[in-house]
PDB file of C-alpha atoms in Angstrom:
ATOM      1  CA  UNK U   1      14.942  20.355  -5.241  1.00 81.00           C
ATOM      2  CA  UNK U   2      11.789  20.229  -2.959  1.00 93.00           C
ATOM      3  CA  UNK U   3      12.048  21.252   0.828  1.00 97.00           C
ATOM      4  CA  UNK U   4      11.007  18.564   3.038  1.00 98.00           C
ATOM      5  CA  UNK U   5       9.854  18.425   6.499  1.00 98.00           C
ATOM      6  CA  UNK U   6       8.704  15.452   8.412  1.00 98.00           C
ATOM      7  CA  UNK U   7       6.272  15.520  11.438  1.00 98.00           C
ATOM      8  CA  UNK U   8       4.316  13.530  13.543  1.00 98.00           C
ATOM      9  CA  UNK U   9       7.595  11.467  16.252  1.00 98.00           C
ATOM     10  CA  UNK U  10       7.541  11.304  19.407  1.00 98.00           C
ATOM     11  CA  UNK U  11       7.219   8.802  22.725  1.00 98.00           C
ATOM     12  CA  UNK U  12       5.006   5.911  22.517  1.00 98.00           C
ATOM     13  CA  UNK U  13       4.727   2.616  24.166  1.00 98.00           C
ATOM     14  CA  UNK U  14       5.288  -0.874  22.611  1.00 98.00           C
ATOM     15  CA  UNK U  15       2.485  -1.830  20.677  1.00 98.00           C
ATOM     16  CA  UNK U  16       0.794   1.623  20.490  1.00 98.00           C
ATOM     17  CA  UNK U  17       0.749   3.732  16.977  1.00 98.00           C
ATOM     18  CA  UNK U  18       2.033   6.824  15.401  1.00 98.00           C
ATOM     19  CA  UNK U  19       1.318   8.830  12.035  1.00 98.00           C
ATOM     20  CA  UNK U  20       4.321  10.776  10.314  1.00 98.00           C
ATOM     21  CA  UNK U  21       3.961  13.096   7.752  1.00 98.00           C
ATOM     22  CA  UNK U  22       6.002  14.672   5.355  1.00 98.00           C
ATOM     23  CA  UNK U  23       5.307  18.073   4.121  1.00 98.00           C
ATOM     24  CA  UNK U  24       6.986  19.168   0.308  1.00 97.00           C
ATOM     25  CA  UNK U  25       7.259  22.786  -0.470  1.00 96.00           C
ATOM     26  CA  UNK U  26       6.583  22.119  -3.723  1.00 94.00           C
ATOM     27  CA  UNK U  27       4.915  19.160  -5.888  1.00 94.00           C
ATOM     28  CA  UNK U  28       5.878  15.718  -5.371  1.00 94.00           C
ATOM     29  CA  UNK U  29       3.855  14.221  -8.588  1.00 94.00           C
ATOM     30  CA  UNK U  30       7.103  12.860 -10.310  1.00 95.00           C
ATOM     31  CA  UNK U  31       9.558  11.758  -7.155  1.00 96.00           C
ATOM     32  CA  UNK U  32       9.828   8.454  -5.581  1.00 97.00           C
ATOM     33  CA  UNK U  33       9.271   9.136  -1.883  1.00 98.00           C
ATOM     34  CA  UNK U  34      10.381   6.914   0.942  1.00 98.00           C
ATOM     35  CA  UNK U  35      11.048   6.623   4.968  1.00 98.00           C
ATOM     36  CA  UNK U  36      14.276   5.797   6.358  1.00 98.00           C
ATOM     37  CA  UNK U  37      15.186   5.228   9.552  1.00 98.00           C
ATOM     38  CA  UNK U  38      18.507   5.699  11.684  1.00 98.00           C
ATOM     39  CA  UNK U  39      18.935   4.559  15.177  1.00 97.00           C
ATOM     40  CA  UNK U  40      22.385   5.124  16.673  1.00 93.00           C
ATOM     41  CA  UNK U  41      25.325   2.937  15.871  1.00 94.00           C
ATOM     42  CA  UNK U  42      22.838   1.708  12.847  1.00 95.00           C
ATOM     43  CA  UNK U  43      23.159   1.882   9.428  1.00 96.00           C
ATOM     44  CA  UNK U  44      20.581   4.016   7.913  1.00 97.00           C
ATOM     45  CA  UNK U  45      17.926   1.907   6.213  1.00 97.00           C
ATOM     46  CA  UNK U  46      15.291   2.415   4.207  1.00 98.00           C
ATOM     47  CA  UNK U  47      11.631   1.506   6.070  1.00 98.00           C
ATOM     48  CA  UNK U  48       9.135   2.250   3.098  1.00 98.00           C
ATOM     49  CA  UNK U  49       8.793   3.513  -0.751  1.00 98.00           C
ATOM     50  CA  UNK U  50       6.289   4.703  -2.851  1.00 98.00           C
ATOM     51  CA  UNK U  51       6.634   5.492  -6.135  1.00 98.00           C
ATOM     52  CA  UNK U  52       4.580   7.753  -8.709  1.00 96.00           C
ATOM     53  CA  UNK U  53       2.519   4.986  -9.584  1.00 95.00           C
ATOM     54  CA  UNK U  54       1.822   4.244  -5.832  1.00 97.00           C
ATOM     55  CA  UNK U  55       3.960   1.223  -6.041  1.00 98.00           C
ATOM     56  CA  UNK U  56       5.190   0.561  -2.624  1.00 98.00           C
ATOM     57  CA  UNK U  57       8.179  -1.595  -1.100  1.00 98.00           C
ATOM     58  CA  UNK U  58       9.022  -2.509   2.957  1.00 98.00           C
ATOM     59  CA  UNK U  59      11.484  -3.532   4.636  1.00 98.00           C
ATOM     60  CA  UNK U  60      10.832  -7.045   6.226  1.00 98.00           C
ATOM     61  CA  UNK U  61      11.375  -5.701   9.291  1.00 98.00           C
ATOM     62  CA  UNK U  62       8.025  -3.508   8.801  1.00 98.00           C
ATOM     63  CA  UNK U  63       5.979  -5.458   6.390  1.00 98.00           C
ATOM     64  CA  UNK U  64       2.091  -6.165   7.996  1.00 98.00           C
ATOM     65  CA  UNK U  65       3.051  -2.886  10.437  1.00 98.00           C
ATOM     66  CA  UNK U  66       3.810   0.180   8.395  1.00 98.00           C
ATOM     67  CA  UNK U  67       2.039   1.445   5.142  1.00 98.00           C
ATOM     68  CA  UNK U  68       3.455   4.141   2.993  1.00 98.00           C
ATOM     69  CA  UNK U  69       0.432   6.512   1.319  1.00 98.00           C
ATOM     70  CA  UNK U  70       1.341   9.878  -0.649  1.00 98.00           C
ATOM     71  CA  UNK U  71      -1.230  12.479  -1.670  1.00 97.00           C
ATOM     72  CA  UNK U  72       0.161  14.299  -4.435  1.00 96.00           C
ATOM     73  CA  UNK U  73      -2.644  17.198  -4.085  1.00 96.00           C
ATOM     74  CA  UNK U  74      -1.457  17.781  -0.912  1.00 97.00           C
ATOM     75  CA  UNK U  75       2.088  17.283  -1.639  1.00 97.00           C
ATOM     76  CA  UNK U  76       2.469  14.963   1.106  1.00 98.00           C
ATOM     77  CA  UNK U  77       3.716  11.230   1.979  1.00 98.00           C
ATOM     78  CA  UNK U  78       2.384   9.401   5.613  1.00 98.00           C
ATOM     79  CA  UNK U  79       3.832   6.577   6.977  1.00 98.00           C
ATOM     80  CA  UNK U  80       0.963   5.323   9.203  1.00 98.00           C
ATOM     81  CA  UNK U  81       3.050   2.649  12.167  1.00 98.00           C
ATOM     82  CA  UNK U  82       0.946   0.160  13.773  1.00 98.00           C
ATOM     83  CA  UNK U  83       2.314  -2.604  16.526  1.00 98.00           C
ATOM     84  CA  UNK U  84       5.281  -0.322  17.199  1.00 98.00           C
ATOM     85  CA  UNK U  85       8.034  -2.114  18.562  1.00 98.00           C
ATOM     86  CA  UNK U  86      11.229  -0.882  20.563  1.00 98.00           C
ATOM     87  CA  UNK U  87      12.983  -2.077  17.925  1.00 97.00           C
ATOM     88  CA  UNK U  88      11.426   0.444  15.543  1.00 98.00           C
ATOM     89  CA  UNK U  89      12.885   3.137  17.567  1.00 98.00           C
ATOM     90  CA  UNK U  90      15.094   5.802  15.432  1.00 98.00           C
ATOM     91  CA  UNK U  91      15.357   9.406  13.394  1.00 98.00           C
ATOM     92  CA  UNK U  92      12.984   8.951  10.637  1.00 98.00           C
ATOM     93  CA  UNK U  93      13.888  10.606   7.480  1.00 98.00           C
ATOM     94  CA  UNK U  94      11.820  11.763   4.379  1.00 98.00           C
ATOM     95  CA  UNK U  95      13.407  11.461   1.147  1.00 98.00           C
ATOM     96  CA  UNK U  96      12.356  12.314  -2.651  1.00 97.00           C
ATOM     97  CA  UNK U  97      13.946  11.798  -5.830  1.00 97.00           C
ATOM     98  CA  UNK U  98      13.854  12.755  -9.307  1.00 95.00           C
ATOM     99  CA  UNK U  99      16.222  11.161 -11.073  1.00 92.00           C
ATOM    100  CA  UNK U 100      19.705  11.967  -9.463  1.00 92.00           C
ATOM    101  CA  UNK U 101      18.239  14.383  -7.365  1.00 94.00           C
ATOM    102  CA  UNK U 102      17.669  14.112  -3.608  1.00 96.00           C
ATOM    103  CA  UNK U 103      16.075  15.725  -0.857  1.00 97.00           C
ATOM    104  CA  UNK U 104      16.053  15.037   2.517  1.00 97.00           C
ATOM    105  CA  UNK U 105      14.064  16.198   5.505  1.00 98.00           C
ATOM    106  CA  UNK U 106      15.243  17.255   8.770  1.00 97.00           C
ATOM    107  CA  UNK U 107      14.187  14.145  10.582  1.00 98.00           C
ATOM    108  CA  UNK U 108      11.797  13.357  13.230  1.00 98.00           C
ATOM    109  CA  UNK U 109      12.438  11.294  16.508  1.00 98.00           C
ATOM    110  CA  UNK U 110      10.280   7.894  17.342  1.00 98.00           C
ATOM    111  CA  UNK U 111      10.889   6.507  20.545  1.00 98.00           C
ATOM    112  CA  UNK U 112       9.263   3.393  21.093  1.00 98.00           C
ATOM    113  CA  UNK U 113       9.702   2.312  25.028  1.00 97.00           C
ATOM    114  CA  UNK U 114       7.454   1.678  28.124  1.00 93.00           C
TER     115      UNK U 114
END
C-alpha cells in the first residue's frame, strides 16, 4: 500500500484552470490510478482513470475539460482541469489500486466560484 498525497486545489473562477497532482511514496508502475470527486450531499464519483497502459476513462461530466496523465518515473498522476465550472466544485481524491488493494489520498479542495 502506497501513500498518497494530492496537491494543487484551491479558489478559482468559472472558466479559469487548475493542475492537481498526486504524489506516491512509492512506485505506481502496476496500479490503476484515478480522480474522484466529492462535493457535499454528493455521492462520491469517479472524474478520471488511467490505467498502466495509459488507458484513460471520464466521466461525461468532464470529457473535452479534464485529462488524466501519470508519470510512472516520477511516481505521479495530474489531472490537468480546463473550463472549470462551479459545478466541478468538490474534495478531489487520489486513488490507486493493485488488485484488491486501495489507497487513498487525503484530498484536496477545488472551489470553483466568482
Amino acid at each position: 500500500q502506497v501513500q498518497l498525497v494530492e496537491s494543487g486545489g484551491g479558489l478559482v473562477q468559472p472558466g479559469g484552470s487548475l493542475r492537481l497532482s498526486c504524489a506516491a511514496s512509492g512506485t505506481i508502475f502496476r496500479l490503476y490510478m484515478g480522480w474522484y470527486r466529492q462535493a457535499p450531499g454528493k455521492q462520491r464519483e469517479l472524474v478520471a482513470g488511467i490505467t498502466s497502459d495509459n488507458s484513460t476513462n471520464y466521466a461525461v461530466s468532464v470529457k473535452g475539460r479534464f485529462t488524466i496523465t501519470r508519470d510512472n518515473a516520477k511516481n505521479t498522476v495530474y489531472l490537468q482541469m480546463n473550463s472549470l465550472k462551479p459545478e466541478d466544485t468538490a474534495v478531489y481524491y487520489c486513488m490507486g489500486r493493485l488488485n484488491i488493494y486501495n489507497s487513498w489520498g487525503q484530498g484536496t479542495q477545488v472551489t470553483v466560484s466568482s
